[in-house]
Tab-separated table of C-alpha atoms in Angstrom:
chain	number	residue	atom	x	y	z
A	1	UNK	CA	-3.616	0.054	24.670
A	2	UNK	CA	-2.346	3.483	23.295
A	3	UNK	CA	-4.447	6.335	23.879
A	4	UNK	CA	-5.374	8.435	21.709
A	5	UNK	CA	-7.954	11.106	20.847
A	6	UNK	CA	-11.461	10.675	19.915
A	7	UNK	CA	-12.243	11.183	16.556
A	8	UNK	CA	-14.681	10.596	14.004
A	9	UNK	CA	-15.240	9.432	10.678
A	10	UNK	CA	-18.375	10.881	8.501
A	11	UNK	CA	-18.839	10.802	4.645
A	12	UNK	CA	-18.089	13.390	2.619
A	13	UNK	CA	-20.943	16.364	2.332
A	14	UNK	CA	-21.293	19.201	-0.254
A	15	UNK	CA	-20.583	22.035	2.963
A	16	UNK	CA	-17.209	20.416	3.358
A	17	UNK	CA	-15.972	21.163	0.029
A	18	UNK	CA	-14.248	24.574	1.340
A	19	UNK	CA	-12.618	22.241	3.784
A	20	UNK	CA	-11.380	20.000	1.429
A	21	UNK	CA	-9.655	22.648	-1.101
A	22	UNK	CA	-7.730	23.618	2.232
A	23	UNK	CA	-7.022	20.527	2.982
A	24	UNK	CA	-5.675	19.512	-0.769
A	25	UNK	CA	-3.991	23.051	-1.613
A	26	UNK	CA	-2.347	22.701	2.459
A	27	UNK	CA	1.724	22.892	1.138
A	28	UNK	CA	2.434	20.344	3.922
A	29	UNK	CA	-0.195	17.987	2.409
A	30	UNK	CA	0.685	18.588	-0.789
A	31	UNK	CA	4.401	17.651	0.074
A	32	UNK	CA	3.541	14.621	1.641
A	33	UNK	CA	0.755	12.794	-0.390
A	34	UNK	CA	1.929	10.009	-3.249
A	35	UNK	CA	-0.273	11.562	-5.860
A	36	UNK	CA	-0.214	15.180	-7.652
A	37	UNK	CA	-2.816	17.490	-8.461
A	38	UNK	CA	-2.624	20.985	-9.728
A	39	UNK	CA	-4.137	23.477	-7.055
A	40	UNK	CA	-7.694	23.402	-6.597
A	41	UNK	CA	-10.129	25.776	-7.173
A	42	UNK	CA	-13.677	26.216	-5.955
A	43	UNK	CA	-15.147	25.202	-9.888
A	44	UNK	CA	-12.761	22.158	-9.763
A	45	UNK	CA	-13.473	21.031	-6.369
A	46	UNK	CA	-17.409	21.192	-7.353
A	47	UNK	CA	-16.604	19.084	-10.863
A	48	UNK	CA	-14.650	16.457	-8.767
A	49	UNK	CA	-17.717	16.042	-5.360
A	50	UNK	CA	-20.155	15.714	-8.314
A	51	UNK	CA	-17.626	12.563	-10.006
A	52	UNK	CA	-17.853	10.707	-6.618
A	53	UNK	CA	-21.681	9.845	-6.961
A	54	UNK	CA	-20.527	7.862	-9.389
A	55	UNK	CA	-17.189	5.239	-8.099
A	56	UNK	CA	-18.093	2.910	-6.525
A	57	UNK	CA	-14.395	1.504	-5.660
A	58	UNK	CA	-13.913	4.382	-3.489
A	59	UNK	CA	-15.611	5.663	-0.415
A	60	UNK	CA	-14.011	8.829	1.287
A	61	UNK	CA	-14.914	10.449	4.975
A	62	UNK	CA	-13.963	13.291	6.679
A	63	UNK	CA	-11.575	12.907	10.077
A	64	UNK	CA	-13.198	15.031	12.844
A	65	UNK	CA	-12.210	15.837	16.625
A	66	UNK	CA	-14.903	15.075	19.306
A	67	UNK	CA	-15.814	19.098	19.227
A	68	UNK	CA	-16.308	18.604	15.490
A	69	UNK	CA	-13.900	20.076	13.752
A	70	UNK	CA	-12.286	18.775	10.557
A	71	UNK	CA	-8.834	17.936	10.514
A	72	UNK	CA	-8.383	15.448	7.532
A	73	UNK	CA	-9.821	13.117	5.426
A	74	UNK	CA	-9.543	9.196	4.916
A	75	UNK	CA	-10.887	7.048	3.017
A	76	UNK	CA	-10.619	3.264	1.427
A	77	UNK	CA	-9.945	3.091	-2.601
A	78	UNK	CA	-9.607	0.276	-5.149
A	79	UNK	CA	-11.581	-1.478	-2.966
A	80	UNK	CA	-11.935	-5.548	-4.402
A	81	UNK	CA	-15.184	-6.886	-2.630
A	82	UNK	CA	-14.082	-10.276	-4.092
A	83	UNK	CA	-11.116	-10.151	-2.149
A	84	UNK	CA	-11.618	-8.417	0.232
A	85	UNK	CA	-9.070	-5.716	-0.169
A	86	UNK	CA	-8.677	-1.951	-0.265
A	87	UNK	CA	-6.297	0.463	-0.169
A	88	UNK	CA	-6.321	3.358	2.594
A	89	UNK	CA	-4.925	6.820	3.267
A	90	UNK	CA	-5.005	9.539	5.721
A	91	UNK	CA	-4.821	13.402	5.003
A	92	UNK	CA	-4.337	15.456	7.886
A	93	UNK	CA	-3.768	19.583	7.606
A	94	UNK	CA	-6.009	22.310	6.291
A	95	UNK	CA	-6.697	23.536	9.696
A	96	UNK	CA	-4.324	24.650	12.331
A	97	UNK	CA	-3.530	22.070	14.701
A	98	UNK	CA	-4.454	18.896	12.869
A	99	UNK	CA	-1.060	17.472	12.697
A	100	UNK	CA	1.163	16.159	16.142
A	101	UNK	CA	-1.529	15.618	18.098
A	102	UNK	CA	-2.507	11.898	17.399
A	103	UNK	CA	-5.370	12.629	15.153
A	104	UNK	CA	-3.614	9.916	12.439
A	105	UNK	CA	-3.156	7.174	14.841
A	106	UNK	CA	-6.949	7.222	16.210
A	107	UNK	CA	-7.735	7.983	11.995
A	108	UNK	CA	-6.119	4.697	11.018
A	109	UNK	CA	-7.312	2.522	14.509
A	110	UNK	CA	-10.933	3.883	13.252
A	111	UNK	CA	-10.414	3.001	9.577
A	112	UNK	CA	-9.132	-0.469	10.843
A	113	UNK	CA	-12.367	-1.020	13.046
A	114	UNK	CA	-14.724	0.022	10.157
A	115	UNK	CA	-12.153	-2.346	8.042
A	116	UNK	CA	-12.290	-5.431	9.531
A	117	UNK	CA	-15.376	-5.283	12.113
A	118	UNK	CA	-17.656	-4.021	10.078
A	119	UNK	CA	-17.002	-3.685	6.152
A	120	UNK	CA	-15.229	-7.505	6.135
A	121	UNK	CA	-12.176	-5.891	4.425
A	122	UNK	CA	-8.985	-8.974	5.020
A	123	UNK	CA	-6.124	-6.468	3.953
A	124	UNK	CA	-5.961	-3.303	4.165
A	125	UNK	CA	-2.959	-1.812	2.154
A	126	UNK	CA	-1.360	1.875	1.598
A	127	UNK	CA	1.823	3.528	-0.019
A	128	UNK	CA	3.965	6.104	1.536
A	129	UNK	CA	6.867	8.199	0.658
A	130	UNK	CA	9.772	7.352	2.262
A	131	UNK	CA	10.381	11.019	3.012
A	132	UNK	CA	7.188	10.897	5.320
A	133	UNK	CA	8.555	9.733	8.278
A	134	UNK	CA	5.168	10.738	10.752
A	135	UNK	CA	2.886	8.591	7.996
A	136	UNK	CA	5.338	5.837	8.572
A	137	UNK	CA	5.073	5.996	12.040
A	138	UNK	CA	1.619	6.316	12.372
A	139	UNK	CA	1.153	3.013	10.123
A	140	UNK	CA	3.588	0.682	11.267
A	141	UNK	CA	4.707	1.692	14.648
A	142	UNK	CA	1.713	3.210	16.223
A	143	UNK	CA	-0.829	0.865	14.627
A	144	UNK	CA	1.161	-2.589	13.460
A	145	UNK	CA	1.142	-2.541	9.765
A	146	UNK	CA	4.309	-3.924	8.090
A	147	UNK	CA	5.821	-2.726	5.406
A	148	UNK	CA	5.964	-5.236	2.396
A	149	UNK	CA	8.243	-3.307	-0.215
A	150	UNK	CA	9.486	-0.299	-1.353
A	151	UNK	CA	9.187	1.005	-4.779
A	152	UNK	CA	12.406	2.580	-5.208
A	153	UNK	CA	13.537	5.979	-6.722
A	154	UNK	CA	9.252	5.651	-7.883
A	155	UNK	CA	7.572	9.392	-7.048
A	156	UNK	CA	9.303	12.509	-7.974
A	157	UNK	CA	9.214	14.985	-5.438
A	158	UNK	CA	10.484	18.381	-4.541
A	159	UNK	CA	12.736	17.945	-8.022
A	160	UNK	CA	13.842	14.399	-7.343
A	161	UNK	CA	12.792	10.686	-7.515
A	162	UNK	CA	11.387	9.420	-4.099
A	163	UNK	CA	11.108	5.781	-3.013
A	164	UNK	CA	7.561	4.319	-2.210
A	165	UNK	CA	7.123	2.065	0.496
A	166	UNK	CA	4.346	-0.408	0.508
A	167	UNK	CA	2.805	-1.620	4.103
A	168	UNK	CA	-0.432	-3.418	4.707
A	169	UNK	CA	-2.390	-5.407	7.841
A	170	UNK	CA	-4.369	-8.497	7.465
A	171	UNK	CA	-7.481	-8.623	9.401
A	172	UNK	CA	-6.146	-11.556	11.656
A	173	UNK	CA	-3.192	-9.175	12.843
A	174	UNK	CA	-5.554	-6.689	13.613
A	175	UNK	CA	-7.616	-8.922	15.572
A	176	UNK	CA	-4.499	-10.195	17.433
A	177	UNK	CA	-3.884	-6.369	18.422
A	178	UNK	CA	-7.555	-6.032	19.289
A	179	UNK	CA	-6.633	-9.519	21.798
A	180	UNK	CA	-3.597	-7.294	23.459
A	181	UNK	CA	-5.457	-4.594	23.967
A	182	UNK	CA	-8.428	-6.391	26.093
A	183	UNK	CA	-11.084	-7.229	23.333
A	184	UNK	CA	-12.760	-5.391	21.118
A	185	UNK	CA	-11.914	-1.328	20.225
A	186	UNK	CA	-13.294	1.465	22.123
A	187	UNK	CA	-13.028	3.810	19.214
A	188	UNK	CA	-15.418	1.070	16.822
A	189	UNK	CA	-18.204	2.063	18.312
A	190	UNK	CA	-17.515	6.068	18.344
A	191	UNK	CA	-16.164	6.221	15.190
A	192	UNK	CA	-19.143	6.813	12.390
A	193	UNK	CA	-21.220	10.192	13.046
């Protein structure tokens, strides 16, 4: 198994709003996310947070280092309990040193652990801009996801249309990874705080 730094995932708290605003307004995050929004104000962030409680199809988690530093956001979107599927994503940034240290791959592993071993999902999927090779590598090369399709010239980003890559992983593929890695995930029991 590839060595990954320890990360914890935890539900969002109101005290995270300043960090989440920095993350949402981080230029590198804004350049690499599929979605788009206006830059966030403090007031806009408060409204966004208050609307989360009524959304049963989404669960968001802060990604923290072993020392408790917030380095990103992940979660499940478009949860479909009947079919046991959900979309997931990773945003790293909003603080110095969040990128290039393995936190993305560690967070992907932690969210897969939770999805497949605790929550009972059968499939996770994500969409990544073709112009974001670091995210593609973290999901596909480092975490065993499969490219399932490509929507050509689908997203307007930085003055041009770019391809949107669709990726996914099945529970059975994740279990195969665990078997190859020697059994149950070591991250699983420590993922949530």
